[in-house]
Amino acid sequence: MVNSLVKDWENVFEETVPKEIKDSYMRIKRAFEIMLTEAEPEVGLTPKEVIWTKNKTKLYRYISNQPTKHKTPFLMVYALINKPYILDITPGFSLVEYLVNRGFDVYLLDWGTPGEEDKHMKLDDYILDYIPKAVKKVLKTSGADEISMLGYCMGGTMTSVFASLHPELPIKNLVFMASPFDFENTGLYGRMLDERYFNVDKVVETYGNVPPEMIDFGNKMLKPMTNFYGPYVSLMDRSQNQRFVDSWKLMQKWLTDGIPFPGEAYRQWIREFYQQNKLIKGELVVRGRKVDLSKIKANVLNISAEKDLIAMPHQVEALMDAVSSEDKQYVCISTGHISITFGPKAVRETFPTIADWLEERSN
């Protein structure tokens, strides 16, 4: 009886409803199927092996059937928020895959997911205990005398601090991608995190590790209508475009797959970088050691995204006058903070920019 009524209703719907309404209904129906019933996409599919661990952190080496063309290994460092598979999100749109296919020996530092027991971890610990050991492991594994590194977002800021504090290590090339260095003018972030109104100590005391939902909410508030509602409006409108749907599902998976921010590291990040702008001023001290960006002499490729509201171009470009590198290049790509590494423009512009620059400096 019920099936008969449903079939009768579908027949009436098909015969009497205008095409425009039918099309809209089918798009909305398809959108809800995508959001509610379809499986999440697989990510991080480039073959890899774990070659070193420390606490939750893992160091991956990517595996290729092709011989390595460039003798200088390439280590990627991501931020302490979200997960680093944005750099290897799916075949065809993966920076890792692209570089492996171009003949690079690629490694990735995955910080893992901190637990309550990690709330006392500071930036000092990651920068002075974790990154140096990962670099030494890459050098030992590859048998190379020098290393290239890439830092994305906060990972680039941390890498700059690490490199300035370790001039003795054989760092040949540094690639920074959408990484902020000057926090004097951070737009809406600066207003939200103004120390007169934002009590970072209360946040850390309340949460211990800062939940990813809080970080995500702050990022979305930079453009609330676009970030909160835009993805779902776009899905409703383009739900029958399978190529768009595939990309949409990948991005939503990554955006909602955040990890907690270790409390003490968060306190430092907000107070010493956003509120006090110590890095570019030369006032940052990490475990008793003063950070001087002029100690960086490696070759530098510094990439910003023109439409980035998280690491705005002027925040990124500020590094260029701070380092002592003779070989340094600044590139601004007409894209956003995430689309600089995921999407058609990333494949067409970001990936070749990095690979071409590295090829000239990796042998």
XYZ file of C-alpha atoms in Angstrom:
363
model
C 0.000 0.000 0.000
C 2.759 2.446 1.038
C 4.883 1.580 -1.981
C 1.895 2.100 -4.231
C 1.221 5.527 -2.772
C 4.868 6.509 -3.180
C 4.838 5.372 -6.802
C 1.608 7.272 -7.476
C 3.112 10.405 -5.922
C 6.265 10.054 -8.030
C 4.159 9.706 -11.181
C 2.166 12.817 -10.328
C 5.373 14.682 -9.487
C 6.947 13.668 -12.805
C 3.912 14.623 -14.879
C 2.786 17.860 -13.231
C 5.737 19.632 -11.625
C 7.676 22.134 -13.776
C 11.165 21.098 -14.841
C 12.897 23.852 -12.836
C 11.287 22.643 -9.610
C 12.053 19.022 -10.395
C 15.703 19.888 -11.027
C 15.919 21.797 -7.750
C 14.334 18.927 -5.866
C 16.754 16.404 -7.343
C 19.764 18.599 -6.484
C 18.606 18.988 -2.883
C 17.806 15.274 -2.592
C 21.250 14.408 -3.923
C 22.931 16.874 -1.533
C 21.314 15.235 1.484
C 22.369 11.797 0.239
C 25.965 13.063 0.008
C 25.928 14.543 3.511
C 24.000 11.817 5.315
C 24.563 8.463 3.639
C 27.754 8.428 1.584
C 31.059 7.204 2.998
C 33.900 9.583 3.693
C 36.634 9.604 1.030
C 39.981 7.924 1.606
C 42.919 10.278 2.065
C 46.700 10.097 2.344
C 47.047 7.359 -0.251
C 50.622 7.879 -1.444
C 52.549 4.789 -0.218
C 54.683 5.491 2.849
C 56.468 3.920 5.781
C 57.027 5.094 9.348
C 60.749 5.526 9.969
C 60.740 7.269 13.373
C 58.356 8.015 16.234
C 58.382 10.148 19.362
C 55.355 10.320 21.652
C 52.389 10.768 19.220
C 54.596 12.036 16.390
C 55.471 9.947 13.346
C 57.961 10.596 10.572
C 56.927 9.186 7.198
C 59.066 8.416 4.194
C 57.143 8.138 0.929
C 57.800 5.150 -1.269
C 58.210 5.261 -5.040
C 58.795 2.606 -7.652
C 60.882 5.124 -9.577
C 64.482 5.951 -8.656
C 65.098 9.214 -6.799
C 66.431 11.902 -9.150
C 67.480 14.483 -6.573
C 69.947 13.673 -3.819
C 68.719 16.291 -1.314
C 65.817 14.846 0.753
C 62.716 16.972 1.338
C 61.034 17.129 4.763
C 57.547 18.641 5.181
C 56.409 20.164 8.487
C 52.759 21.010 9.086
C 50.972 22.991 11.817
C 49.845 21.720 15.222
C 46.200 22.037 14.145
C 44.291 19.875 11.630
C 45.993 16.880 10.074
C 48.843 16.961 7.563
C 47.138 14.805 4.942
C 46.066 18.066 3.279
C 49.519 17.720 1.674
C 48.583 14.247 0.391
C 44.825 14.503 0.208
C 44.019 12.487 -2.915
C 45.765 11.217 -6.063
C 46.014 13.956 -8.667
C 45.723 16.724 -6.072
C 48.533 15.683 -3.734
C 51.661 17.796 -3.312
C 53.412 14.759 -1.853
C 52.497 12.593 -4.849
C 53.533 15.336 -7.263
C 56.975 15.717 -5.686
C 57.519 11.966 -5.456
C 56.665 11.679 -9.155
C 59.145 14.471 -9.901
C 61.886 12.338 -8.328
C 62.192 13.822 -4.830
C 62.855 11.799 -1.684
C 59.900 13.064 0.380
C 59.306 12.884 4.152
C 56.466 14.220 6.318
C 56.357 14.994 10.034
C 52.928 14.077 11.432
C 52.470 15.491 14.949
C 49.666 13.052 15.734
C 46.724 13.725 18.038
C 47.720 15.045 21.483
C 45.998 13.665 24.551
C 45.288 15.237 27.919
C 48.754 14.153 29.043
C 50.266 16.458 26.375
C 48.674 19.701 27.569
C 52.006 20.907 29.006
C 53.821 20.527 25.667
C 55.323 23.839 24.549
C 56.485 25.107 21.191
C 59.970 24.772 22.688
C 59.504 20.996 22.851
C 58.414 20.616 19.240
C 61.028 23.001 17.876
C 64.023 21.866 19.935
C 63.291 18.182 20.639
C 61.179 16.884 17.775
C 62.167 18.688 14.568
C 65.955 18.331 15.075
C 65.659 14.585 15.645
C 63.417 14.218 12.606
C 65.940 16.135 10.483
C 68.793 13.927 11.681
C 66.728 10.804 10.957
C 65.998 12.006 7.420
C 69.690 12.676 6.806
C 70.666 9.274 8.157
C 67.956 7.432 6.218
C 68.675 9.170 2.933
C 72.447 9.134 3.299
C 72.483 12.779 2.179
C 74.733 15.545 3.459
C 72.065 18.268 3.265
C 68.300 18.599 3.627
C 65.456 20.688 2.172
C 62.417 21.548 4.280
C 58.903 22.846 3.678
C 56.733 24.447 6.334
C 53.035 25.051 5.668
C 50.995 27.531 7.726
C 52.102 27.475 11.375
C 54.500 24.679 10.424
C 56.486 27.215 8.409
C 56.647 29.647 11.319
C 57.934 26.852 13.556
C 60.427 25.776 10.876
C 61.815 29.310 10.663
C 62.395 29.320 14.426
C 64.021 25.892 14.236
C 66.311 26.908 11.364
C 67.414 30.116 13.100
C 68.290 28.172 16.250
C 70.226 25.462 14.366
C 72.627 27.181 11.970
C 74.956 24.219 12.456
C 72.571 21.802 10.728
C 73.000 21.307 6.947
C 69.743 22.940 5.845
C 70.167 23.706 2.146
C 66.689 24.856 1.079
C 63.689 26.221 2.960
C 60.236 26.478 1.404
C 57.575 28.390 3.313
C 53.967 28.153 2.193
C 51.295 30.490 3.620
C 53.268 30.919 6.843
C 52.898 34.071 8.971
C 55.999 35.786 10.351
C 54.835 39.321 11.148
C 51.812 39.521 13.467
C 51.570 43.310 13.729
C 48.535 43.546 11.450
C 46.538 40.311 11.433
C 43.174 41.737 10.432
C 40.178 40.223 12.200
C 42.425 37.782 14.023
C 44.096 40.711 15.720
C 40.758 42.052 16.897
C 39.550 38.679 18.157
C 42.816 37.924 19.958
C 43.496 41.403 21.360
C 44.904 40.796 24.862
C 42.567 43.438 26.264
C 39.602 41.183 25.472
C 40.975 37.680 24.895
C 42.351 36.018 28.024
C 44.511 33.189 26.726
C 45.355 32.036 30.266
C 41.664 31.457 31.019
C 41.275 29.462 27.816
C 44.191 27.162 28.653
C 43.164 26.813 32.305
C 39.624 25.897 31.225
C 40.388 23.437 28.446
C 43.925 22.157 28.980
C 44.247 21.251 25.317
C 42.281 23.729 23.202
C 39.543 21.839 21.301
C 39.627 21.883 17.500
C 36.050 23.176 17.377
C 37.205 26.421 19.005
C 40.041 26.852 16.509
C 37.714 26.069 13.608
C 35.087 28.526 14.854
C 37.681 31.299 15.036
C 38.884 30.597 11.495
C 35.342 30.572 10.128
C 34.511 33.884 11.806
C 36.955 35.601 9.439
C 34.241 35.260 6.757
C 31.231 33.831 8.611
C 28.615 33.714 5.839
C 31.034 32.198 3.344
C 32.556 29.717 5.789
C 29.508 28.578 7.776
C 26.910 28.435 5.004
C 28.812 28.718 1.734
C 29.901 25.066 1.441
C 26.332 23.801 1.849
C 24.837 26.348 -0.537
C 27.444 25.332 -3.099
C 26.678 21.659 -2.557
C 22.927 22.208 -3.002
C 23.621 24.033 -6.256
C 26.228 21.622 -7.681
C 25.333 18.281 -6.134
C 24.934 16.626 -9.525
C 28.440 17.568 -10.594
C 30.409 14.536 -9.421
C 33.807 16.192 -9.811
C 32.691 19.031 -7.543
C 31.149 16.558 -5.084
C 34.385 14.583 -4.824
C 36.374 17.735 -4.022
C 33.695 18.957 -1.607
C 33.752 15.709 0.362
C 37.541 15.732 0.600
C 37.649 19.315 1.860
C 34.844 18.845 4.381
C 36.520 15.717 5.723
C 39.775 17.579 6.321
C 38.148 20.721 7.736
C 36.153 18.723 10.280
C 39.065 16.440 11.151
C 40.783 18.819 13.544
C 42.968 17.877 16.497
C 43.403 19.508 19.935
C 46.022 22.226 20.281
C 48.370 21.446 23.230
C 47.541 24.036 25.872
C 50.983 25.459 26.648
C 51.901 25.632 22.964
C 48.626 27.462 22.300
C 49.373 29.921 25.105
C 52.757 30.714 23.522
C 51.350 30.912 19.998
C 48.667 33.416 20.919
C 50.606 35.514 23.443
C 54.104 35.640 21.990
C 53.190 35.680 18.312
C 49.725 37.219 17.881
C 49.600 39.481 20.921
C 53.259 40.476 21.283
C 54.682 39.867 17.766
C 58.006 38.737 19.196
C 59.295 36.706 16.229
C 59.786 39.456 13.648
C 60.923 41.899 16.367
C 63.749 39.564 17.377
C 62.384 39.241 20.906
C 61.255 35.611 20.873
C 63.061 33.348 23.350
C 62.754 29.569 23.078
C 64.038 27.622 26.071
C 66.417 30.394 26.982
C 67.694 30.917 23.426
C 66.921 34.093 21.508
C 65.523 33.604 18.016
C 67.296 35.641 15.349
C 65.871 35.088 11.858
C 68.982 36.653 10.338
C 70.771 33.419 11.260
C 68.909 31.763 8.377
C 71.249 31.555 5.380
C 69.691 28.663 3.460
C 68.081 29.215 0.069
C 64.519 30.435 0.661
C 61.329 30.149 -1.391
C 58.551 32.040 0.391
C 55.024 31.564 -1.018
C 51.929 33.503 0.004
C 48.298 33.315 -1.110
C 46.797 36.580 -2.341
C 43.341 35.858 -0.862
C 44.613 34.379 2.402
C 42.969 35.766 5.550
C 44.859 33.455 7.927
C 48.400 34.282 6.774
C 47.972 37.471 4.782
C 50.606 38.252 2.119
C 52.236 41.078 4.098
C 52.625 38.729 7.091
C 54.371 36.184 4.882
C 56.545 38.569 2.869
C 58.016 40.101 6.036
C 60.426 37.155 6.265
C 62.317 38.324 3.198
C 63.989 41.258 4.944
C 64.675 39.263 8.101
C 66.758 36.373 6.712
C 70.381 36.576 5.529
C 69.903 34.236 2.563
C 71.543 35.350 -0.660
C 69.248 33.134 -2.726
C 65.701 34.069 -1.720
C 62.493 34.375 -3.699
C 59.001 35.565 -2.788
C 55.984 34.380 -4.789
C 52.345 35.423 -4.293
C 49.772 33.113 -5.870
C 46.210 34.253 -6.551
C 44.486 31.754 -4.272
C 43.529 31.172 -0.611
C 45.072 29.603 2.479
C 43.825 26.094 1.708
C 43.464 26.288 -2.064
C 47.177 27.089 -2.259
C 47.714 23.369 -1.690
C 44.405 21.786 -2.768
C 42.563 22.347 -6.019
C 43.233 23.031 -9.711
C 45.269 26.201 -9.117
C 47.495 24.377 -6.633
C 48.207 21.704 -9.243
C 48.817 24.267 -12.001
C 50.812 26.842 -10.037
C 51.853 25.923 -6.479
C 53.154 22.424 -7.129
C 55.311 23.314 -10.183
C 56.607 26.474 -8.472
C 57.930 24.404 -5.574
C 59.251 21.517 -7.664
C 60.953 23.702 -10.288
C 62.652 25.828 -7.627
C 63.804 22.760 -5.694
C 65.108 20.938 -8.761
C 67.638 23.685 -9.399
C 68.880 23.476 -5.801
C 68.704 19.795 -4.850
C 71.717 18.213 -6.502
